[in-house]
Coordinates of C-alpha atoms and ligand atoms in Angstrom, one line a residue:
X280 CA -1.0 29.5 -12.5
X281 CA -1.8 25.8 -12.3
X282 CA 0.9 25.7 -16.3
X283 CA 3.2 28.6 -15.5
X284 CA 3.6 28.5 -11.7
X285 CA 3.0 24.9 -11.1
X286 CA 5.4 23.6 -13.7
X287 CA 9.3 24.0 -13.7
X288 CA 10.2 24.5 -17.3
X289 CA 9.5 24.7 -21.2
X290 CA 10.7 21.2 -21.5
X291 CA 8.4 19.3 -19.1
X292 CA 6.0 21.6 -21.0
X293 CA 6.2 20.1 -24.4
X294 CA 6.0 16.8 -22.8
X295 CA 2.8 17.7 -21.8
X296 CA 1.8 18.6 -25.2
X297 CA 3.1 16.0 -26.6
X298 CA 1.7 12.9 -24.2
X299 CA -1.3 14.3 -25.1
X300 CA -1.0 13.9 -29.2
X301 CA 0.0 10.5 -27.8
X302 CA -3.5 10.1 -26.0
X303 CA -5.0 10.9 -29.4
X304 CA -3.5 8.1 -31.3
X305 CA -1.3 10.5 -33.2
X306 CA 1.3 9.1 -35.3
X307 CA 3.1 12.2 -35.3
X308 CA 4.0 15.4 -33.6
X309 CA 5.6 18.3 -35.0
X310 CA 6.8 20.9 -33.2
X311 CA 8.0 24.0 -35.0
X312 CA 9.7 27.3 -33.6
X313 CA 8.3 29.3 -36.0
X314 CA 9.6 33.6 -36.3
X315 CA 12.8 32.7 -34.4
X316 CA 15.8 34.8 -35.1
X317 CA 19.5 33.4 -35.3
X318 CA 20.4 30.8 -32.4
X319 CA 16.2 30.6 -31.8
X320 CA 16.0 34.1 -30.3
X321 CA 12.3 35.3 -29.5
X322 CA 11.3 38.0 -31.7
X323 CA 8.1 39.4 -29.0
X324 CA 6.0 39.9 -32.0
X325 CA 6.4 37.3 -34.6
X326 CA 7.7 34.1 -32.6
X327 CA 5.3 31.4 -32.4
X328 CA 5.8 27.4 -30.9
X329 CA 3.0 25.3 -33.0
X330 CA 2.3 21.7 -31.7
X331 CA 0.5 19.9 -34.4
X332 CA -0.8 16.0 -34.3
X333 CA -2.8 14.3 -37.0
X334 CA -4.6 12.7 -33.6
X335 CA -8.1 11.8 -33.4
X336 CA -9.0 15.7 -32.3
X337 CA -11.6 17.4 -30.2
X338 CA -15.2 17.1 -30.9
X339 CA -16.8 20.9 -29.8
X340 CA -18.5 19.0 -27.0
X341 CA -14.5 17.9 -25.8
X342 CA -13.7 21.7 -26.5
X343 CA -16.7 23.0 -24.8
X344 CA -17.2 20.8 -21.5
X345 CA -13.6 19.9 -21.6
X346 CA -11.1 21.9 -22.9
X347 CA -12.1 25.1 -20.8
X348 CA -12.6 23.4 -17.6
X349 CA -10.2 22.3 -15.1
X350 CA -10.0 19.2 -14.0
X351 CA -12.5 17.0 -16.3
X352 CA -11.4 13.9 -15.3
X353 CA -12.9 12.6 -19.1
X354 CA -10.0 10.2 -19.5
X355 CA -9.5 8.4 -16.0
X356 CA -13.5 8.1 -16.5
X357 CA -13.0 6.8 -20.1
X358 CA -9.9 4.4 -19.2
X359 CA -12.2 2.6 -16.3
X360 CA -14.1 1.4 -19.2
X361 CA -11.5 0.9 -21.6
X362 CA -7.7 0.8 -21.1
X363 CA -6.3 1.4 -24.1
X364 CA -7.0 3.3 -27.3
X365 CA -8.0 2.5 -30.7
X366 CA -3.9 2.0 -31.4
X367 CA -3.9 -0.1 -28.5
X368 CA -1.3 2.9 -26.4
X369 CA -2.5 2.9 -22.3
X370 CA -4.1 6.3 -22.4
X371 CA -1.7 8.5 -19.8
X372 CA -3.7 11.5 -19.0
X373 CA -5.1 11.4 -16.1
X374 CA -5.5 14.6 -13.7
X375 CA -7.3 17.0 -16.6
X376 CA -4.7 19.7 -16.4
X377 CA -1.9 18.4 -18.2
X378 CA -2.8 21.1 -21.5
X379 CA -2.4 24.3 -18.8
X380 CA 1.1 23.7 -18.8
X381 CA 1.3 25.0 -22.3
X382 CA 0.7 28.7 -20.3
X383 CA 4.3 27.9 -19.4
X384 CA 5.4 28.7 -23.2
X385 CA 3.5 32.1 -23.9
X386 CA 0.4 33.8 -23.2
X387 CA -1.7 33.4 -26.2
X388 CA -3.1 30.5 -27.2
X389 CA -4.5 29.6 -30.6
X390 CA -6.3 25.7 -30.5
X391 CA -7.3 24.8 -34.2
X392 CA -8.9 21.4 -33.8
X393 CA -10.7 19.4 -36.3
X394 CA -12.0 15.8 -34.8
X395 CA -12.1 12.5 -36.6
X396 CA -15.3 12.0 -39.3
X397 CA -15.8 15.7 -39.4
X398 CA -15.9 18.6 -41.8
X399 CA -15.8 21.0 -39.3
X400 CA -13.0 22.4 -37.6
X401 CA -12.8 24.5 -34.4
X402 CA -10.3 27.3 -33.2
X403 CA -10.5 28.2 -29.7
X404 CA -8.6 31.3 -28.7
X405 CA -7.3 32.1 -25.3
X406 CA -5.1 34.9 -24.6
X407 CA -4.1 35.9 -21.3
X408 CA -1.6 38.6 -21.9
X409 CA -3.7 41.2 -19.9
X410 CA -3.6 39.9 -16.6
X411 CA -0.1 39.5 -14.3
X412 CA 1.3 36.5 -13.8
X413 CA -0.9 36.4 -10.5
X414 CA -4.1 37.7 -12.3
X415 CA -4.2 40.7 -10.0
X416 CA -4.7 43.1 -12.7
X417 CA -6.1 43.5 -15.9
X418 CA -3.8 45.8 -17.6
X419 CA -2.4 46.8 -15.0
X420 CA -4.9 48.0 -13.4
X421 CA -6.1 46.3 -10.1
X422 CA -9.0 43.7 -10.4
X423 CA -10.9 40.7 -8.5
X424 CA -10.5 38.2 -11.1
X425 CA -12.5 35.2 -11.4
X426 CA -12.2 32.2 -13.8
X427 CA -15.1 33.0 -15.5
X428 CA -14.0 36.5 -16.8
X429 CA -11.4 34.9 -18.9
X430 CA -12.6 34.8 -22.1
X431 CA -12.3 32.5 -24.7
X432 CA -13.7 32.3 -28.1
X433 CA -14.6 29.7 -30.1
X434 CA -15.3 29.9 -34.0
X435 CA -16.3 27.1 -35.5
X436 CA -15.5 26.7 -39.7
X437 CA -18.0 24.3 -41.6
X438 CA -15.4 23.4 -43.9
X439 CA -11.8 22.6 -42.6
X440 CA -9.6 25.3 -43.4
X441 CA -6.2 24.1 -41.8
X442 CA -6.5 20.5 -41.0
X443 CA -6.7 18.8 -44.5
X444 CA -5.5 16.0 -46.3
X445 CA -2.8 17.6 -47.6
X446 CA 0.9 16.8 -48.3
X447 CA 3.1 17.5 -44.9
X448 CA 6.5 17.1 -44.8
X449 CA 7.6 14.8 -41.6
X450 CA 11.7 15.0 -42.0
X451 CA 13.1 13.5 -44.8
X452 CA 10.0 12.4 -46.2
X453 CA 6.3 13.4 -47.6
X454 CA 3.1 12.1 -46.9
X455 CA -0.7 13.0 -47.2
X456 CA -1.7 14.6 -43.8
X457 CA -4.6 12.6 -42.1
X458 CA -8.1 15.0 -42.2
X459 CA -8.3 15.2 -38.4
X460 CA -5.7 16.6 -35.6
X461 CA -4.9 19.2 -33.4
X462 CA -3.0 21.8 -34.0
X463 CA -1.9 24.4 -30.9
X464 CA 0.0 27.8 -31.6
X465 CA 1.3 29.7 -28.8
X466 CA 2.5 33.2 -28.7
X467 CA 3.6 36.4 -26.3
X468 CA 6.2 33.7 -25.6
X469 CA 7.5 34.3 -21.8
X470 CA 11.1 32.5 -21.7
X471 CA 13.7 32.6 -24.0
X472 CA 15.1 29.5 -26.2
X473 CA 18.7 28.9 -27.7
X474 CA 19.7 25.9 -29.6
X475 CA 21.5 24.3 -26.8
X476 CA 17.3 24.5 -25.1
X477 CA 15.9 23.2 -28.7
X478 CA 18.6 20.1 -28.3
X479 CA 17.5 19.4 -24.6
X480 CA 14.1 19.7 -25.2
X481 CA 14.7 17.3 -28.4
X482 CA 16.5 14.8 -26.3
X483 CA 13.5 14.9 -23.7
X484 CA 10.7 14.5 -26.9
X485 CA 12.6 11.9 -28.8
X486 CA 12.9 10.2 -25.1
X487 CA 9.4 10.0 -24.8
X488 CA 8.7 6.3 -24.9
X489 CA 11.2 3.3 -23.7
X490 CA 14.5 3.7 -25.6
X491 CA 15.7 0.3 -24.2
X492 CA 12.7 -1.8 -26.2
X493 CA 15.2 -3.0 -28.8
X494 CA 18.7 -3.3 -27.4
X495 CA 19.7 -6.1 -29.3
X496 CA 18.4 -4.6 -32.3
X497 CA 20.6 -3.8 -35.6
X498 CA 20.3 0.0 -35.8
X499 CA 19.1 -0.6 -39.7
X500 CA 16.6 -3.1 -38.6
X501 CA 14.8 -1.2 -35.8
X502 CA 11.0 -0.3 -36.7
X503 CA 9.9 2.9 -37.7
X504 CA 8.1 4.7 -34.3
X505 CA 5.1 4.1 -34.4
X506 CA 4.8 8.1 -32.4
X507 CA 7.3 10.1 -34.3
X508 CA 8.2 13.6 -32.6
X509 CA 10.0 16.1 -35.2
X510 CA 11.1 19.6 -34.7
X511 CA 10.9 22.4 -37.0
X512 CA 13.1 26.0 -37.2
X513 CA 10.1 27.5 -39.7
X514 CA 10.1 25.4 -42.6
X515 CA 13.6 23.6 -41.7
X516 CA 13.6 20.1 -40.2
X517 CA 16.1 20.0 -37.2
X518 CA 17.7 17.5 -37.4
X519 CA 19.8 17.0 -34.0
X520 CA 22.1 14.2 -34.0
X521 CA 19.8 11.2 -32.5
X522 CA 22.2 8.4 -33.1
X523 CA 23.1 8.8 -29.2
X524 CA 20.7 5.9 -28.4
X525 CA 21.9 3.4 -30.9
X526 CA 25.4 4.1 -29.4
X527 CA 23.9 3.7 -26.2
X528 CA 22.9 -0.1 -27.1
X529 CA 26.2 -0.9 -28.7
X530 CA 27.8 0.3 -25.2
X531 CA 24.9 -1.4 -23.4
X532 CA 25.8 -5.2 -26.0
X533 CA 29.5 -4.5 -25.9
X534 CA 31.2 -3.2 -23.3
X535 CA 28.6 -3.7 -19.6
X536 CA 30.6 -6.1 -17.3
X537 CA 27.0 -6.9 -16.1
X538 CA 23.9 -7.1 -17.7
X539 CA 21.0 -7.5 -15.7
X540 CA 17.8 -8.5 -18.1
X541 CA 14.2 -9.8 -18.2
X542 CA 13.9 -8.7 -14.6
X543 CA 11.0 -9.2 -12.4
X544 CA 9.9 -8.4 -9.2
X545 CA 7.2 -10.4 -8.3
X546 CA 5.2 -9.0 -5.4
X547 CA 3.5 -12.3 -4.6
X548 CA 6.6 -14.5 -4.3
X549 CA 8.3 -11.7 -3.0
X550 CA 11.4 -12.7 -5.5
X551 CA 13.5 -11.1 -7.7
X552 CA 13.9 -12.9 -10.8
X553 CA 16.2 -11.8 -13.9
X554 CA 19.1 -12.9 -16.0
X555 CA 23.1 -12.2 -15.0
X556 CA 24.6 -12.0 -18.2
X557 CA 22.1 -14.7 -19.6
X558 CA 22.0 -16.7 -16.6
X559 CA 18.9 -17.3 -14.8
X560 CA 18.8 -15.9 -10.8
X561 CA 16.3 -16.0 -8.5
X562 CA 16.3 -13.8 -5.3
X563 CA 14.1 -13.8 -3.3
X564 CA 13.8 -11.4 -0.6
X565 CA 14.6 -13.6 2.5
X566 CA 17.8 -14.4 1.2
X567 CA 20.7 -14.4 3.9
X568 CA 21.9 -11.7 0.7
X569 CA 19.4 -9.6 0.8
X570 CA 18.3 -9.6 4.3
X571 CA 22.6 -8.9 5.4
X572 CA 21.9 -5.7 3.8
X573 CA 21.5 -2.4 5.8
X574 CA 18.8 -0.9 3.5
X575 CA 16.8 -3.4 3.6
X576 CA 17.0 -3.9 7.3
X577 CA 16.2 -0.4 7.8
X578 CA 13.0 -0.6 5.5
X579 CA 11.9 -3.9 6.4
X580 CA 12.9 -4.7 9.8
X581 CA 16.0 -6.8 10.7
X582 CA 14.3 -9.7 10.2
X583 CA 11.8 -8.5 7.2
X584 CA 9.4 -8.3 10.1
X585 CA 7.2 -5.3 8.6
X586 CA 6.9 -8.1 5.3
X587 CA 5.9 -10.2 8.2
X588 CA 3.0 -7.8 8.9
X589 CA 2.2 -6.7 5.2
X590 CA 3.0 -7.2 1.4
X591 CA 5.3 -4.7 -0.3
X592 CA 2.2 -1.7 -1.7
X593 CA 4.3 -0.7 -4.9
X594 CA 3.2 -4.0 -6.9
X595 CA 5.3 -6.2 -9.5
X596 CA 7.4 -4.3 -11.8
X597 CA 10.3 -5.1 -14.3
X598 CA 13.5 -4.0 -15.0
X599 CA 16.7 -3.7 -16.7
X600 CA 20.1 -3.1 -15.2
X601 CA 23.7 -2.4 -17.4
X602 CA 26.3 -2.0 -15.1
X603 CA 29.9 -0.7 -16.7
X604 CA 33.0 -0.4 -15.0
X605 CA 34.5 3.5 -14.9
X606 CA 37.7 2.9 -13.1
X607 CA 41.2 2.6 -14.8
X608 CA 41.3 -1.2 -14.0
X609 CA 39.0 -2.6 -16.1
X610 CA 40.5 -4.2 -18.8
X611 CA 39.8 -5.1 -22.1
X612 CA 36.2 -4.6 -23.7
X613 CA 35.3 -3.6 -20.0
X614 CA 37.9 -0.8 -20.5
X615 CA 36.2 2.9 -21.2
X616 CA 37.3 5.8 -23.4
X617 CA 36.4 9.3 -22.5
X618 CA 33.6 9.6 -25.0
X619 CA 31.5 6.7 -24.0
X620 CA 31.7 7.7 -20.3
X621 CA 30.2 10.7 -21.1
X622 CA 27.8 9.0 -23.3
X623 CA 27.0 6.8 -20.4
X624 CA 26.8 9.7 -17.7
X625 CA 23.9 11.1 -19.5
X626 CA 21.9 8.3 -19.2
X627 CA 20.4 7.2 -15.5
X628 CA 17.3 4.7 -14.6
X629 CA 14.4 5.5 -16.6
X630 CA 11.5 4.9 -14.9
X631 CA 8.3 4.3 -17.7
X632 CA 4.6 3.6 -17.0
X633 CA 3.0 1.8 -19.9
X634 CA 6.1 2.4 -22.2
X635 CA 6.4 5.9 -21.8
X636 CA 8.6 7.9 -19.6
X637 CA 7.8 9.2 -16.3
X638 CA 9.9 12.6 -15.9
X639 CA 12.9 13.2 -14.5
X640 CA 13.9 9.9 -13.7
X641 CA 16.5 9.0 -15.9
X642 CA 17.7 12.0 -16.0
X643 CA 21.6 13.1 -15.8
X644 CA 21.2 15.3 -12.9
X645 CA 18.1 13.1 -11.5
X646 CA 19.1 10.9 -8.2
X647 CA 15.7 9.4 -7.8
X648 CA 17.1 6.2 -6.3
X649 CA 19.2 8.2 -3.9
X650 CA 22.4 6.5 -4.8
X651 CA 24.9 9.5 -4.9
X652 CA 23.2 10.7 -1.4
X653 CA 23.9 7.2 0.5
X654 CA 27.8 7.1 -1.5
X655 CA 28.0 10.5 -0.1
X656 CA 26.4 10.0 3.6
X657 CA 27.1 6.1 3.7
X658 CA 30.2 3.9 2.3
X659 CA 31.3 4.9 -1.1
X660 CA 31.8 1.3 -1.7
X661 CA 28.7 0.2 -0.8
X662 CA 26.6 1.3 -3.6
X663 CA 27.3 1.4 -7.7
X664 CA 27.9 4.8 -8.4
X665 CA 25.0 6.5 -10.6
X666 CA 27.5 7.2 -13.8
X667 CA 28.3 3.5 -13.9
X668 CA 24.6 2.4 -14.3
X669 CA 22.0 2.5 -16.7
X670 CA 19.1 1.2 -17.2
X671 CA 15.4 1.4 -16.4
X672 CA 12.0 0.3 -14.9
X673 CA 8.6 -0.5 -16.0
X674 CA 5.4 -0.3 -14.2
X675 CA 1.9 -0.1 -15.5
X676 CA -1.4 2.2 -14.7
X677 CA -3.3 -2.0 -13.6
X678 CA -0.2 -3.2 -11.7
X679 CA 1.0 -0.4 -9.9
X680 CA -2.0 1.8 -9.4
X681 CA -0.5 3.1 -6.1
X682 CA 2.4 4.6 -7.9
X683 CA 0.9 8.2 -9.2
X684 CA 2.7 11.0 -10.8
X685 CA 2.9 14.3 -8.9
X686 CA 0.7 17.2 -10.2
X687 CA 4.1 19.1 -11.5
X688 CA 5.4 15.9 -13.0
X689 CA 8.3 15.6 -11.7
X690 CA 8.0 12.2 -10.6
X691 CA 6.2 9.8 -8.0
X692 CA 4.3 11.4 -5.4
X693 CA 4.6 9.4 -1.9
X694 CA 1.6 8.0 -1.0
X695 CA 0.9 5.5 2.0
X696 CA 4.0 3.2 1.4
X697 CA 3.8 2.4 -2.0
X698 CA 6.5 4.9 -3.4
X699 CA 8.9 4.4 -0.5
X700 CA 8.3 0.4 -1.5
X701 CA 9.1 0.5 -5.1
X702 CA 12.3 2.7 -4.4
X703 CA 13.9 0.8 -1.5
X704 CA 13.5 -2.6 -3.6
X705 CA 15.2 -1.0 -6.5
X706 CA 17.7 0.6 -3.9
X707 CA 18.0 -3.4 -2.5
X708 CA 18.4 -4.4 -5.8
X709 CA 21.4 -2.3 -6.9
X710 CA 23.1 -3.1 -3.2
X711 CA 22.9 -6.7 -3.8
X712 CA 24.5 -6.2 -7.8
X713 CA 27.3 -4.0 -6.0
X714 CA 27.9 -6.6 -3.3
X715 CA 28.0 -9.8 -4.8
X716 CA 28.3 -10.1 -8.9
X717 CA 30.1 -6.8 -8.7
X718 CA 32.2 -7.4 -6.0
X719 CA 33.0 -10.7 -7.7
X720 CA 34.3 -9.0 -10.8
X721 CA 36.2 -6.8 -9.2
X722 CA 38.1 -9.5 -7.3
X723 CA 38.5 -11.2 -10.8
X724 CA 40.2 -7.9 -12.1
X725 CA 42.4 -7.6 -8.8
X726 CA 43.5 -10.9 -8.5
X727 CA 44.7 -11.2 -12.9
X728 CA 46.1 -7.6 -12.2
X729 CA 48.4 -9.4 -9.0
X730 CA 48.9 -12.5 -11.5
X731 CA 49.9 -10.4 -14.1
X732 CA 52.7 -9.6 -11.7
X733 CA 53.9 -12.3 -10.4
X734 CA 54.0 -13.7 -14.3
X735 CA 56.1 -11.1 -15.9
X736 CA 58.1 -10.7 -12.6
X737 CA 57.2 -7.4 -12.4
X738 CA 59.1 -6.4 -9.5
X739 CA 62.4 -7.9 -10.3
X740 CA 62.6 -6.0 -13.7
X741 CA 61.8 -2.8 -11.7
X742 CA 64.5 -3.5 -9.4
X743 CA 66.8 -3.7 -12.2
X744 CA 65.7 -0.6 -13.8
X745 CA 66.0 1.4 -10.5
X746 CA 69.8 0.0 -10.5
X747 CA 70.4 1.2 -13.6
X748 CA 69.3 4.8 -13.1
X749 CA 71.2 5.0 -9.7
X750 CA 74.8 4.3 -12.1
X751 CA 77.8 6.7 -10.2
X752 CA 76.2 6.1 -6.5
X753 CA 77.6 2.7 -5.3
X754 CA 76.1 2.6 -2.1
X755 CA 72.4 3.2 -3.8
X756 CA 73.2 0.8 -6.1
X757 CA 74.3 -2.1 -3.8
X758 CA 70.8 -1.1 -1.5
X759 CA 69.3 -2.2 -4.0
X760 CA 70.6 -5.2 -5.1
X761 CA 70.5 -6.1 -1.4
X762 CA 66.1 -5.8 -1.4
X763 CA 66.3 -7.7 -4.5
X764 CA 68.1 -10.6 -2.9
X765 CA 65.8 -10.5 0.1
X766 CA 62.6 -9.9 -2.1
X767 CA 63.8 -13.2 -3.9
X768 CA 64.2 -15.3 -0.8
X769 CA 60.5 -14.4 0.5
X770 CA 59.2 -15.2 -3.2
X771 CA 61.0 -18.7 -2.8
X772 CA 60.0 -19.3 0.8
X773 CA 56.3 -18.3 0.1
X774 CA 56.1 -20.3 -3.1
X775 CA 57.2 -22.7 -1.5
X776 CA 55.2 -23.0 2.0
X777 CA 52.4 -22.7 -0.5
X778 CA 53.3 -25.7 -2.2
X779 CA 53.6 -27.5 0.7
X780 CA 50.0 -26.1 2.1
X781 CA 48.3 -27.5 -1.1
X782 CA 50.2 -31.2 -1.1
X783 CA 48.9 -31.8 2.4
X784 CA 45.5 -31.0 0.7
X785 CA 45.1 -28.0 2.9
X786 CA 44.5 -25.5 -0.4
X787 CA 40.3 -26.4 0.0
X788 CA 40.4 -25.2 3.7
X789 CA 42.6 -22.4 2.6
X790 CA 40.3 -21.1 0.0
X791 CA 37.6 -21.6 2.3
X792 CA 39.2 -19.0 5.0
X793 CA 39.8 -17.0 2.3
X794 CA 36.0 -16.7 1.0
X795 CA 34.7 -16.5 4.6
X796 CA 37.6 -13.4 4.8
X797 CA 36.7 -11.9 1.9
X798 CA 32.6 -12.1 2.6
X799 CA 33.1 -10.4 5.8
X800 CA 35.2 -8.1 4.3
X801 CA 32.1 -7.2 1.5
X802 CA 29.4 -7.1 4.6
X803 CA 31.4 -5.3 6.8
X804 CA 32.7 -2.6 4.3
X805 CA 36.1 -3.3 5.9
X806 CA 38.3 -3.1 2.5
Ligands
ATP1105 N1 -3.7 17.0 -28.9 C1 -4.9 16.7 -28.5 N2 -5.7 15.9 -29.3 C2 -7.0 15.6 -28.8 N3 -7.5 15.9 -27.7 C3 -6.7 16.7 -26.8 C4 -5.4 17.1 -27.2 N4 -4.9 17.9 -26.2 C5 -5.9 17.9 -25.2 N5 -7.0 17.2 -25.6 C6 -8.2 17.0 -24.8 O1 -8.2 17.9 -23.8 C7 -8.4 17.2 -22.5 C8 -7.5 17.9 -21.5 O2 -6.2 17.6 -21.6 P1 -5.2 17.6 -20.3 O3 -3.9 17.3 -20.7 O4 -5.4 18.9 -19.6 O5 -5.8 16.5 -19.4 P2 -5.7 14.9 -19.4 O6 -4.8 14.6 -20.5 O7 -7.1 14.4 -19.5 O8 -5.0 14.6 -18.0 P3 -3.6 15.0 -17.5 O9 -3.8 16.3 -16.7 O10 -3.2 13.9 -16.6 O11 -2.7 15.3 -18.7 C9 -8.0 15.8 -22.8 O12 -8.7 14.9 -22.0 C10 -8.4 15.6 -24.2 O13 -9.7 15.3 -24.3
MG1106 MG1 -2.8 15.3 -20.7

């Protein structure tokens, strides 16, 4: 119950698999749908999903005191002792149930595990296919059941059968397979799988770890992954189009109206600190900018009092913001074509903890920063609209102890105010980018959109045009040339009372009403 019932799909599944292969220093994954018909249908009897790692494997001690009980808390012991692993990755398990969630995939479970500096290799065998999904019956006939009357077997093999070195084939290329790994085969599969799932649970896999690390990275230059995830159909590599994230960067490079990078928040200073398209801003969080916003008035008192009275419990984190412009305005580079908006749409604020992603958030249909909710119950134009940002956030297990994944893993769970913390700074954040360097673009775009108007004389030449088209209706016609004489009067009396503002060197207070306007205008919402 604690895999099938407790968590929401096949996808967030795998991940658990797979974080785990990641926990064992594995350098690779494979995943292979193996007896799947045409379009990955589920033959009851011969379809299989095998995980296999070349990770560091369970000792029979691991299997025994481990494996078949819940809740072994053997890493969070381990990582108070030592953070990281021999490969230097932040070790992510945690609760000691992650590996249940394969019960979510099938019913039968096959472990074949052959631990570093050993001959021997294990298989553990698990199959629940006799009880209900509640364990009420044992087939089908009523029963008390109690953990221990599931049985598992364990066979142990002197000499590794499975797990040698041996050549494996890891997409397009060959190498000798390390002598130690896990490998997990599930069967009496429950859902069913199409390719469209195989592609979303592929985009989830190869999503795994930061995919914003090397932005400014030639595709061809980028490193080898140091965890590689591949996914088999049998004995054929799939190979899903994965160039979606080096697009992503070119989009991210070329074409964001603002970049937001090397973000900090640091809790101490209580200040914002990052880069606006390369140049460095600090914010910190009593700033008249910050403080004139509503969300953070209604989290931290009008005045910041409740900062007054505490420090913010989330802890420092960094961040990245890409802001793009969606509307039909922009112009130029800034200016969007269908494709890359959808490109864009699928792509949200990842959230990762030690480099590696903490699900859903980043997600297409994931609104963890609540930003379509306040556009929808507050003013639209107030907040940057989820499509038109990506980008993402990076805490750590030592810095941001507080902020704990939920037993489903589907995110943070709230605990004390840490979580409610880390969410209304980032929702601060992204209020202050919409209000002031947004806002400031978009009165660029405006005001060369009016310019452009004036200069080509827009307005005349339409004039004309309209006078044209009315030919054979005299009356229409002279109308018109009538608005066109008094539309060129105003134009000469503005221009000119404009003139004579800026000769009496009234242009400086002039501007100055104007800013004060416009600034209202922004904090008010009025236009
Ligand atoms: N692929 C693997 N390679 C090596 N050991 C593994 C593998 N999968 C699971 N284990 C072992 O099984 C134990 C249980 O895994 P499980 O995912 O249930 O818990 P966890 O990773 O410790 O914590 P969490 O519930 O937060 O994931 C792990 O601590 C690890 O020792
Ligand atoms: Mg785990």
């Amino acid at each position: 119950m604690l895999g099938d019932q407790l968590i929401k799909n096949e996808r967030i599944a795998l991940v658990e698999v797979i974080k785990n292969s990641y926990d064992a220093d594995a350098s690779w994954v494979k995943v292979t749908f193996e007896g799947f018909g045409e379009n990955f249908r589920v033959d009851p009897k011969k379809s299989k999903i095998i995980v296999e790692d070349d990770g560091t494997g369970m000792t029979r001690s691991i299997l025994e005191k481990h494996w078949i009980s819940p809740a072994t808390r053997v890493k969070k012991v381990a990582k108070e002792m030592k953070d990281a692993t021999p490969k230097g990755r932040k070790i992510q398990g945690e609760k000691g149930i992650g590996r249940f969630a394969i019960l979510k995939l099938g019913k039968t479970l096959s472990i074949i595990t052959r631990p570093d500096k050993s001959q021997e290799e294990y298989t553990l065998d698990l199959d629940i296919s006799h009880y209900d999904d509640d364990f009420l019956t044992e087939d089908s006939k009523p029963k008390d059941l109690f953990l221990d009357d599931i049985k598992l077997t364990l066979s142990v093999a002197e000499k590794a059968t499975r797990i040698k070195a041996e050549l494996v084939e890891l997409g397009a290329r060959e190498e000798k397979r390390k002598p130690h790994g896990t490998r997990i085969e599930v069967s009496n599969l429950r859902g069913s799988w199409s390719e469209g799932r195989v592609r979303d649970v592929y985009d989830d896999l190869i999503r795994l770890q930061s995919i914003f690390t090397d932005i400014d990275i030639d595709p061809e230059d980028k490193p080898q992954p140091e965890f590689e995830v591949l996914i088999y159909k049998g004995s054929e590599f799939q190979t899903f189009s994965d160039d979606y994230v080096d697009r992503l960067h070119t989009l991210i490079q070329q074409n964001a109206v603002l970049r937001i990078t090397e973000g900090i928040f640091d809790q101490d200073k209580r200040t914002f600190k990052f880069q606006l398209n390369g140049k460095p801003m600090v914010l910190p969080l009593n700033d008249p900018d910050i403080t004139g916003i509503a969300l953070f008035r209604d989290a931290f008192g009008q005045h910041g009092e409740v900062l007054e009275e505490r420090d913010t419990k989330c802890g420092p984190f960094s961040f990245g913001f890409f802001i793009f412009d969606f509307s039909k305005e922009a112009a130029g580079k800034y200016l969007l074509d269908t494709e890359q908006k959808k490109l864009l749409k699928e792509h949200r604020i990842y959230l990762y903890r030690d480099n590696v992603r903490v699900y859903p958030y980043g997600d297409p249909d994931d609104d963890w920063l609540q930003t379509d909710m306040y556009r929808g119950t507050k003013a639209a134009g107030m907040f940057l609209s989820n499509d038109q940002v990506v980008g993402f956030v990076n805490i750590t297990q030592k810095e941001n102890p507080k902020l704990k994944d939920k037993t489903n893993r589907e995110g943070l769970i709230e605990i004390g105010d840490a979580t409610r913390d880390f969410r209304n700074l980032l929702q601060i954040l992204l209020a202050w980018v919409r209000k002031k360097p947004y806002e400031q673009y978009r009165i660029g775009v405006r005001t060369t959109k009016d310019a452009e108007i004036v200069k080509q004389q827009l307005v005349r030449a339409r004039l004309s045009e309209l006078e044209g088209a009315l030919a054979g209706n005299k009356p229409a016609q002279a109308a018109v040339q009538e608005v066109a004489k008094l539309y060129q009067a105003e134009r000469s009396y503005l221009i000119q009372r404009a003139e004579t503002t800026e000769t009496r060197g009234g242009r400086a207070r002039l501007t100055a009403i104007g800013l004060i306007l416009q600034n209202a205008c922004v904090m008010h919402q009025c236009c």
